[in-house]
Short mmCIF file of N, CA and C and ligand atoms in Angstrom, two decimals:
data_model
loop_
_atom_site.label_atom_id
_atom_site.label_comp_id
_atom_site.label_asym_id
_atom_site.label_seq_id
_atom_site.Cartn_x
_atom_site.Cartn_y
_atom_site.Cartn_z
N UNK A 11 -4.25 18.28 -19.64
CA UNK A 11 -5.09 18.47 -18.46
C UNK A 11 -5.19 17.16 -17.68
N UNK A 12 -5.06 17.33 -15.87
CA UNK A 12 -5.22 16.33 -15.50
C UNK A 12 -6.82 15.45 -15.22
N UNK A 13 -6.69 14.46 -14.93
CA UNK A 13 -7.98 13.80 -15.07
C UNK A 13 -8.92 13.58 -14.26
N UNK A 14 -10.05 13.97 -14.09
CA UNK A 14 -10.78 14.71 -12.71
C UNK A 14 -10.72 13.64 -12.24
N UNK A 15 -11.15 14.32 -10.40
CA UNK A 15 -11.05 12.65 -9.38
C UNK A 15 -12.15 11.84 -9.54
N UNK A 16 -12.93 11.88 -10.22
CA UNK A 16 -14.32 11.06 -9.62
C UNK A 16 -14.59 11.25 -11.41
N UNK A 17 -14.56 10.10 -12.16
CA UNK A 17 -15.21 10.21 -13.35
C UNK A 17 -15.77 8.83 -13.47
N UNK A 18 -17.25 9.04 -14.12
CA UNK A 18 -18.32 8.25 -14.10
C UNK A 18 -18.94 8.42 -15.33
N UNK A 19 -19.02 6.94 -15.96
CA UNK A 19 -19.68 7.87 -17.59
C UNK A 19 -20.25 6.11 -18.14
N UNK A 20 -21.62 6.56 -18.45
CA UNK A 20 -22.45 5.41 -19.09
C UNK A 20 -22.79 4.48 -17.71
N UNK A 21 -22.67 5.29 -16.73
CA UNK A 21 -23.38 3.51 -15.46
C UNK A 21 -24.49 3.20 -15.83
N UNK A 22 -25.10 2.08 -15.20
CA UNK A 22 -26.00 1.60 -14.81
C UNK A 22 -26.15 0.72 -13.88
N UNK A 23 -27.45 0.76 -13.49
CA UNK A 23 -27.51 -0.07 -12.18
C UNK A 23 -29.05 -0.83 -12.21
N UNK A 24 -28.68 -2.09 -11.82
CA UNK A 24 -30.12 -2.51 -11.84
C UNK A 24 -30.17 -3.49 -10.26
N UNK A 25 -31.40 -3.72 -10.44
CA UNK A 25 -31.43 -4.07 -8.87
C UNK A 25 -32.37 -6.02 -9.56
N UNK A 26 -32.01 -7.03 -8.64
CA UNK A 26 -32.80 -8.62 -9.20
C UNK A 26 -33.79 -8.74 -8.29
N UNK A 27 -35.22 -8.48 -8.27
CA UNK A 27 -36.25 -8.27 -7.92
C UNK A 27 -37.36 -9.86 -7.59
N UNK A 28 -38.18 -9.97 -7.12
CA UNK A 28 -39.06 -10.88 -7.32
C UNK A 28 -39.43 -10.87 -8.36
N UNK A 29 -39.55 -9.87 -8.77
CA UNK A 29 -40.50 -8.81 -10.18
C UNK A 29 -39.55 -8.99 -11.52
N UNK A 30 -38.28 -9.21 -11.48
CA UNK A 30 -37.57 -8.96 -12.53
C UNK A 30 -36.58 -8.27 -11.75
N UNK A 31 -36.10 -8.00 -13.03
CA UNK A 31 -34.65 -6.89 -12.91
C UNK A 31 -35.37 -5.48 -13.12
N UNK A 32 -34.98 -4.77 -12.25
CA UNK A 32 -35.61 -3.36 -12.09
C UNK A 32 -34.10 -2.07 -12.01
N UNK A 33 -34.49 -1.55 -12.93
CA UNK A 33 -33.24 -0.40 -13.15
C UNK A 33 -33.42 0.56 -12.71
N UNK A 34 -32.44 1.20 -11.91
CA UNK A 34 -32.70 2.16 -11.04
C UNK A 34 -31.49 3.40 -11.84
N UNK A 35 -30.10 2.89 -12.03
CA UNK A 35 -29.34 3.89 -12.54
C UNK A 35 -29.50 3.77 -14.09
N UNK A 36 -29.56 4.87 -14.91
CA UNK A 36 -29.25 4.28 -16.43
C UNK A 36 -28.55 4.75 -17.02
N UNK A 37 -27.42 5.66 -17.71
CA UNK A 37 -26.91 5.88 -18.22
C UNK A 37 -26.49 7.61 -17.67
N UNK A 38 -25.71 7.10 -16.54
CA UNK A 38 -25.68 8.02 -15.73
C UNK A 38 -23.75 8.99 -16.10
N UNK A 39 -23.72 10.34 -16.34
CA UNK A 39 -22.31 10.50 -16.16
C UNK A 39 -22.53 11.48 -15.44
N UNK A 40 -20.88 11.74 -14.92
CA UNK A 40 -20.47 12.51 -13.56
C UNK A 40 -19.10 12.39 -13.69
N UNK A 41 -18.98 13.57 -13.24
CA UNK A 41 -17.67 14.45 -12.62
C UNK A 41 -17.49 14.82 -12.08
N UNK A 42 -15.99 14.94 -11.02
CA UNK A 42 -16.07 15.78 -9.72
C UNK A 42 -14.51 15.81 -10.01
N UNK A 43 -14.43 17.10 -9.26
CA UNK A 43 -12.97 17.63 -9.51
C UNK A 43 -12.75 17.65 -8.15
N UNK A 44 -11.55 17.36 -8.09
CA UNK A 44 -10.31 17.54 -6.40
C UNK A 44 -10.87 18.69 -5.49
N UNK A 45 -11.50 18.62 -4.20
CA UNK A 45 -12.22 20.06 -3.85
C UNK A 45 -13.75 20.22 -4.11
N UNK A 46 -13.94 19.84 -5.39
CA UNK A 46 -15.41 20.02 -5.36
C UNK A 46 -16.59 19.63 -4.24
N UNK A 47 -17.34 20.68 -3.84
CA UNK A 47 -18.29 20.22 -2.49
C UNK A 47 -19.74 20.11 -3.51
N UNK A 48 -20.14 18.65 -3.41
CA UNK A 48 -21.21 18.20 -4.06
C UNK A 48 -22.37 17.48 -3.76
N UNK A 49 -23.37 18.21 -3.48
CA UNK A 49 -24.94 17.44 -3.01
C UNK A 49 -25.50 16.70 -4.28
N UNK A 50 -26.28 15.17 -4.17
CA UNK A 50 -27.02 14.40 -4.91
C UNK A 50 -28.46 14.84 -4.01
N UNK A 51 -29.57 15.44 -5.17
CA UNK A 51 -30.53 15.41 -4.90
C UNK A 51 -31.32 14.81 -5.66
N UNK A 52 -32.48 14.64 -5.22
CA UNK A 52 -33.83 13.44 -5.93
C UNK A 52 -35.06 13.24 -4.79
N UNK A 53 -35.85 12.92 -5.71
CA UNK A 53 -37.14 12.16 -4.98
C UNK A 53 -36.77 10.98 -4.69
N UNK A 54 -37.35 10.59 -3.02
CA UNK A 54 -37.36 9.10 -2.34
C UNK A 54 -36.94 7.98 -3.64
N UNK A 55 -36.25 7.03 -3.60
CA UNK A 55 -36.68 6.35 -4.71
C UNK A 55 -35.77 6.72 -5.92
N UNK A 56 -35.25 7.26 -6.17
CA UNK A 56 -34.90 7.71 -7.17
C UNK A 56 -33.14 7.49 -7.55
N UNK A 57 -32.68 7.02 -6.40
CA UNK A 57 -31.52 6.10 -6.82
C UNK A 57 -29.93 6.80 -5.97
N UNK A 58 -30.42 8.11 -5.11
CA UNK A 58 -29.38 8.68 -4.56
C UNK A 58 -28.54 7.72 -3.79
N UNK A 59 -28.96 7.09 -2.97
CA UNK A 59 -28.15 5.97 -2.18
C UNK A 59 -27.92 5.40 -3.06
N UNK A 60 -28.45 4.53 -4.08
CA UNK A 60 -27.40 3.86 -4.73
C UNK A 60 -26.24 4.16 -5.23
N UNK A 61 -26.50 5.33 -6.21
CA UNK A 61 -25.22 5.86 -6.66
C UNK A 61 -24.19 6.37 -5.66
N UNK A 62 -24.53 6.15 -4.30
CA UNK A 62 -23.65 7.05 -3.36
C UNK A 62 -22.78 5.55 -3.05
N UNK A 63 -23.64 4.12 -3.15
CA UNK A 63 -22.55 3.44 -2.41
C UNK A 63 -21.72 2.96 -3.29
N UNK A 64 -21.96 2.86 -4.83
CA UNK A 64 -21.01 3.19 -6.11
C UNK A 64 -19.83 3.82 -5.90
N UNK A 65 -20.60 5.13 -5.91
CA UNK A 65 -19.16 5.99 -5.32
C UNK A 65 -18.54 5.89 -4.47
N UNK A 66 -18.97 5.23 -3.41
CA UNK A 66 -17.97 5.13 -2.15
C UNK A 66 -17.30 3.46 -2.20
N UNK A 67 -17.66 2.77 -3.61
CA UNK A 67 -16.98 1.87 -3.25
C UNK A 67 -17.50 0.35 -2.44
N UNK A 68 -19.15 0.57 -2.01
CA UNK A 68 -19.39 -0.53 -1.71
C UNK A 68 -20.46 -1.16 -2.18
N UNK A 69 -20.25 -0.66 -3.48
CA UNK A 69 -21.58 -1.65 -4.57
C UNK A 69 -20.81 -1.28 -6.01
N UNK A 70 -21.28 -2.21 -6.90
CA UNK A 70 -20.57 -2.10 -8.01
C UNK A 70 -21.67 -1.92 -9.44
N UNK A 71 -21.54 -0.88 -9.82
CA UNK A 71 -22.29 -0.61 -11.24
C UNK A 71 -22.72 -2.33 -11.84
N UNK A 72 -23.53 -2.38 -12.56
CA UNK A 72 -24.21 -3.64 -13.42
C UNK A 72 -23.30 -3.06 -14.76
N UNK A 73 -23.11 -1.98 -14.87
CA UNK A 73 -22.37 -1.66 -16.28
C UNK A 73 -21.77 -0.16 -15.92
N UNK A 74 -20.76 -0.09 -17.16
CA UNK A 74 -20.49 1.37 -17.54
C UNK A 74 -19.30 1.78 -16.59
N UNK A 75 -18.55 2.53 -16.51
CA UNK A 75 -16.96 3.22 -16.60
C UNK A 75 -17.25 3.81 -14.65
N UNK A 76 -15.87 3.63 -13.94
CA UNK A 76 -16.41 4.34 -12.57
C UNK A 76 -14.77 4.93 -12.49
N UNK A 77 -13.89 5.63 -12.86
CA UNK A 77 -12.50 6.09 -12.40
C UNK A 77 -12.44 6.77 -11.08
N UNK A 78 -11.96 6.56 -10.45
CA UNK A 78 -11.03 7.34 -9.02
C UNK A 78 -9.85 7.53 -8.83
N UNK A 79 -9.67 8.74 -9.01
CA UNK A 79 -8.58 9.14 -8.81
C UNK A 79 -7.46 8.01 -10.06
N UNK A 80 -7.70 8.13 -10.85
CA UNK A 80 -7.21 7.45 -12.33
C UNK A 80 -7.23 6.23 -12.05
N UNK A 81 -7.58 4.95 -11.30
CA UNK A 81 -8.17 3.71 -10.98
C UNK A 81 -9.51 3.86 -11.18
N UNK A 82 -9.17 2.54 -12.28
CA UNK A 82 -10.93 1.88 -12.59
C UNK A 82 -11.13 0.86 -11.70
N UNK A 83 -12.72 1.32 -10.66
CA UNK A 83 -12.90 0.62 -10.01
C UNK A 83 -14.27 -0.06 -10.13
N UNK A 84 -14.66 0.04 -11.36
CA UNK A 84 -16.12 -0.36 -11.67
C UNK A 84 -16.64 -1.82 -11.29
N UNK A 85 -15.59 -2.70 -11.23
CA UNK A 85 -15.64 -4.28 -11.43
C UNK A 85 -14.77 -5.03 -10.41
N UNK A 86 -14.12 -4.44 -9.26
CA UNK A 86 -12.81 -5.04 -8.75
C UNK A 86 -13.44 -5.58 -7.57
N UNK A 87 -13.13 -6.71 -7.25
CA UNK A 87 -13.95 -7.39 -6.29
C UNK A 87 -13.74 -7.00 -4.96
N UNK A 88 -14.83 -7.54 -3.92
CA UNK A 88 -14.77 -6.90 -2.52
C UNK A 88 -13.57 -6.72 -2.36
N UNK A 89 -12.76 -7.42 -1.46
CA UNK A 89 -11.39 -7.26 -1.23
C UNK A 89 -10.64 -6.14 -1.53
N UNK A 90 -10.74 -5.88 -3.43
CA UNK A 90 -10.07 -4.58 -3.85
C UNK A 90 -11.10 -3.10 -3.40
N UNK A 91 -12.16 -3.57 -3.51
CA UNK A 91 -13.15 -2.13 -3.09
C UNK A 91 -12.47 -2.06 -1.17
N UNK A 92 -12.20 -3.21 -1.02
CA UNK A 92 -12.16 -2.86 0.59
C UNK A 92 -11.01 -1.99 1.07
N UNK A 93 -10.18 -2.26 0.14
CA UNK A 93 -8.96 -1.76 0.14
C UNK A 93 -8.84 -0.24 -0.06
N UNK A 94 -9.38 0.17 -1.15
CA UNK A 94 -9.66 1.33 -1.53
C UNK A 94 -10.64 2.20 -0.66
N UNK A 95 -11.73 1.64 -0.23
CA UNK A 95 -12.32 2.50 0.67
C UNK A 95 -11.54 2.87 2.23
N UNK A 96 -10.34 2.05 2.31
CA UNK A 96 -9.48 1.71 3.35
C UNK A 96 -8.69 3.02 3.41
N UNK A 97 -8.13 3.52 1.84
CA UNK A 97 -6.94 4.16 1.40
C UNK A 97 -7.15 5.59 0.88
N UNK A 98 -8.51 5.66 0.47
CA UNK A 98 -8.90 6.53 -0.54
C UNK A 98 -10.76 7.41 -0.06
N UNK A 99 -10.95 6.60 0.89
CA UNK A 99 -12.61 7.12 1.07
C UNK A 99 -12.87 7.54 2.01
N UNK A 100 -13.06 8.34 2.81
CA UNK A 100 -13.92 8.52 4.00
C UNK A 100 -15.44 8.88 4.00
N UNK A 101 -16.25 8.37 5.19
CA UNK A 101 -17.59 7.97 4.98
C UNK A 101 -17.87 9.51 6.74
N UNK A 102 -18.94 9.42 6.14
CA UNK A 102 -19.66 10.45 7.69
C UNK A 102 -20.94 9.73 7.62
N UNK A 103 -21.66 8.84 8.19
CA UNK A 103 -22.81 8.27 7.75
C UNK A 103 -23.97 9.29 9.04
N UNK A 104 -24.93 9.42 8.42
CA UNK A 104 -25.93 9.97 9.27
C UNK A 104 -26.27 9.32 10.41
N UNK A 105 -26.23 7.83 10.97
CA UNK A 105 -25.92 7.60 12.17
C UNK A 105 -25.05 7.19 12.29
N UNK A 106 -24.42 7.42 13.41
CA UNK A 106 -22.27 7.41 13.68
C UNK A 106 -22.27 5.81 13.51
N UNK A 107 -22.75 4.82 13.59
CA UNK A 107 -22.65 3.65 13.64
C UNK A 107 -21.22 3.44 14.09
N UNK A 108 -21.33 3.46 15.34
CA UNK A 108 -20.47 2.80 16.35
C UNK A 108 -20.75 1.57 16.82
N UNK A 109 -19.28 1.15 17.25
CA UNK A 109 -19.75 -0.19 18.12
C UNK A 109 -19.97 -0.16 19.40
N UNK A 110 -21.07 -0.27 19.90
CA UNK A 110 -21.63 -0.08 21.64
C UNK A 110 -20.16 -0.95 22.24
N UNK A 111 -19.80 -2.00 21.48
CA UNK A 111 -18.96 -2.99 22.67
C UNK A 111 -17.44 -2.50 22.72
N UNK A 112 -16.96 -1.67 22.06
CA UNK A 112 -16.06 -0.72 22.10
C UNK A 112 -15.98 0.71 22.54
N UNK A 113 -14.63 1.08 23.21
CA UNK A 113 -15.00 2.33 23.63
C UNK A 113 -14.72 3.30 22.83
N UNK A 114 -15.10 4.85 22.60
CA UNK A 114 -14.94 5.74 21.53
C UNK A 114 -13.64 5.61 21.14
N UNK A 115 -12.88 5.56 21.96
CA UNK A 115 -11.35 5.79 21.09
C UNK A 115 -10.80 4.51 20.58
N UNK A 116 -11.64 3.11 20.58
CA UNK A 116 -11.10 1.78 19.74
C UNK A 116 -12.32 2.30 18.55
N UNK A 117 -13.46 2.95 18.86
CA UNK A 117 -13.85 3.31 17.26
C UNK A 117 -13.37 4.11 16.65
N UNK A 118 -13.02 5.46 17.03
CA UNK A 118 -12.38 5.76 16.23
C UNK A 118 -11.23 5.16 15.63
N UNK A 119 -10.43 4.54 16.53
CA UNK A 119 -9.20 4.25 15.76
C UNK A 119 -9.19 2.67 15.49
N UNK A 120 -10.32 1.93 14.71
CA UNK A 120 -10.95 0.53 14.17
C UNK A 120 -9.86 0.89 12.76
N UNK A 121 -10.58 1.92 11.82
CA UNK A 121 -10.34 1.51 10.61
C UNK A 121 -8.32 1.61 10.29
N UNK A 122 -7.67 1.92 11.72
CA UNK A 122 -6.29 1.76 11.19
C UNK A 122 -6.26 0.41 11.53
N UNK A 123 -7.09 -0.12 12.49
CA UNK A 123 -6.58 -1.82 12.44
C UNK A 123 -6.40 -2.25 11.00
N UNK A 124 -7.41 -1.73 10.23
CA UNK A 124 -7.44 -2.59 9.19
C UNK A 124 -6.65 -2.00 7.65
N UNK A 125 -6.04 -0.74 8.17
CA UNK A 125 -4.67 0.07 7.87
C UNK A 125 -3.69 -1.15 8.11
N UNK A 126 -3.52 -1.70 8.77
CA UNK A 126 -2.10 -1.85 9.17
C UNK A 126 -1.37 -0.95 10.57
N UNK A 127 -1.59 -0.37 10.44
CA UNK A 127 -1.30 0.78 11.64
C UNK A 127 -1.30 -0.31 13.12
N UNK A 128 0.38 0.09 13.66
CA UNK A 128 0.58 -0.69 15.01
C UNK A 128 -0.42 0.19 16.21
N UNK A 129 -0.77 -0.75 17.20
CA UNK A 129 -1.38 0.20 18.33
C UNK A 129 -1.13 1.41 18.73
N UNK A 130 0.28 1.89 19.33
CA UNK A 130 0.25 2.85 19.76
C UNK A 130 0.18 3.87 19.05
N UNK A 131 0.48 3.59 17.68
CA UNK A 131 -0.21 4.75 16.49
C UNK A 131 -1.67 5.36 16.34
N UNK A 132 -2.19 4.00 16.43
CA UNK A 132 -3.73 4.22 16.25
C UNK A 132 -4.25 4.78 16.93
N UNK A 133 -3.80 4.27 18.46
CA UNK A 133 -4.41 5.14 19.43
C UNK A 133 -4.21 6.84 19.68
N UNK A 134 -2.81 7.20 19.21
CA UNK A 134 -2.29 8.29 19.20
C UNK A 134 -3.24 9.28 18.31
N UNK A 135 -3.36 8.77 17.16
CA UNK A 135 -3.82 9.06 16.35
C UNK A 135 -5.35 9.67 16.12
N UNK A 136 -5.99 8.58 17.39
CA UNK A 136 -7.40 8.56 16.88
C UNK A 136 -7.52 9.79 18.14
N UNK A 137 -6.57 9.77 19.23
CA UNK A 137 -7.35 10.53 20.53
C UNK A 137 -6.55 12.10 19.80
N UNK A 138 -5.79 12.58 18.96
CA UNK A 138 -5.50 14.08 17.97
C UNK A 138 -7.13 13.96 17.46
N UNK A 139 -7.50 12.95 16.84
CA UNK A 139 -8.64 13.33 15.94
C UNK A 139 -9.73 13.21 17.06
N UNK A 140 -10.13 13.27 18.35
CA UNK A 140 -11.19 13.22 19.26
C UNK A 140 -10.85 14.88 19.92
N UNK A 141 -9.45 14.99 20.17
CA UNK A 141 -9.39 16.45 20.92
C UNK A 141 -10.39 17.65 20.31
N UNK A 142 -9.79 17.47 18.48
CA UNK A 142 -10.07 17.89 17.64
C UNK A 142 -11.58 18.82 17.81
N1 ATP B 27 -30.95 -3.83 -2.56
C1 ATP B 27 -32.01 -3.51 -3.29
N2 ATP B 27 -32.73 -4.44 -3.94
C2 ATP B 27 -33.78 -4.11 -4.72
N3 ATP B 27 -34.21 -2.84 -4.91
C3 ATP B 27 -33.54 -1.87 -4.29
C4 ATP B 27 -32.41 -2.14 -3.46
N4 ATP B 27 -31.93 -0.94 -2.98
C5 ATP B 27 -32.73 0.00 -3.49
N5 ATP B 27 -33.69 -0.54 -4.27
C6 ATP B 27 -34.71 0.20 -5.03
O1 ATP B 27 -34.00 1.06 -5.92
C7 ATP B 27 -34.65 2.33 -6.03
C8 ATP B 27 -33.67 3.43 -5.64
O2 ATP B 27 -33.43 3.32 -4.25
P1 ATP B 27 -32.43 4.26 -3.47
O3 ATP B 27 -32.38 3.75 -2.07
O4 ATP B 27 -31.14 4.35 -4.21
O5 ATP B 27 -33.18 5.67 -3.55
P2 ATP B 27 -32.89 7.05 -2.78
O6 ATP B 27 -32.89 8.11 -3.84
O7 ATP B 27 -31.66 6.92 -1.94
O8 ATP B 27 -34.18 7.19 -1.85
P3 ATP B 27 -34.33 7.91 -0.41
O9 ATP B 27 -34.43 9.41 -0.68
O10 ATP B 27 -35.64 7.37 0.11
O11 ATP B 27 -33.16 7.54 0.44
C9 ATP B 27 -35.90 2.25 -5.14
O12 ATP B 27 -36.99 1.89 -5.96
C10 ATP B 27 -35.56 1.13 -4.17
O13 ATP B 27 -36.74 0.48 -3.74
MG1 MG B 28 -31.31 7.05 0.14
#
């Protein structure tokens, strides 16, 4: 059997406080299979954003196992998370967080700059995904 996309087993997460170290994830596992459509629910507080930017790659567990797509990415420094969220992630954030000083079609088509992707690709590219 192949090996689900999203496997997560033993995290934890703690946060360095005025107060101390305060733990928010603890011994958390998860699975998600290729396709799977999956809501994190909880009370305020309770650690959903954290574990979401785990999963997406822009925070890193204090401990414990994070696989994607058969890459362990529990520990790999910015650079490699940047990469991967580059190659492997897409984000919908609840506010579009655009850049006012750009126009819609250099935001949309920002994250092939950092693809690699020559101009007239990007642009091609991003105004298919605006018709859309
Ligand atoms: N960067 C941080 N430094 C210290 N504590 C943090 C940090 N981020 C979150 N926390 C604390 O960690 C706990 C979990 O926060 P988190 O934002 O993950 O909760 P949430 O489930 O997303 O809440 P909400 O429903 O309000 O969005 C909270 O007690 C929060 O105050
Ligand atoms: Mg939240």
């Amino acid at each position: 059997m192949s090996q689900s996309l999203v496997v997560v087993h033993a995290l934890h997460k703690s946060y360095q406080t005025a107060a101390g170290t305060m733990p928010v994830l603890k011994q958390v596992d998860f699975n998600m299979e290729a396709g799977d459509f999956v809501a994190i629910m909880g009370p305020s507080g309770s650690g959903k954003s954290t574990f979401m930017n785990i999963l997406g790659c822009l925070d890193k567990p204090s401990s414990g196992e994070y696989t994607l797509d058969g890459h362990t990415v529990a520990q790999l420094d910015n650079n490699a998370l940047a990469q991967i969220r580059s190659q492997t992630i897409g984000f919908v954030f609840q506010g579009f967080n655009l850049l006012s000083r750009a126009s819609l079609l250099d935001n949309v088509a920002l994250p092939l700059v950092y693809a690699g992707v020559h101009k007239a690709e990007r642009q091609a590219r991003a105004r298919v995904l605006l018709e859309k």
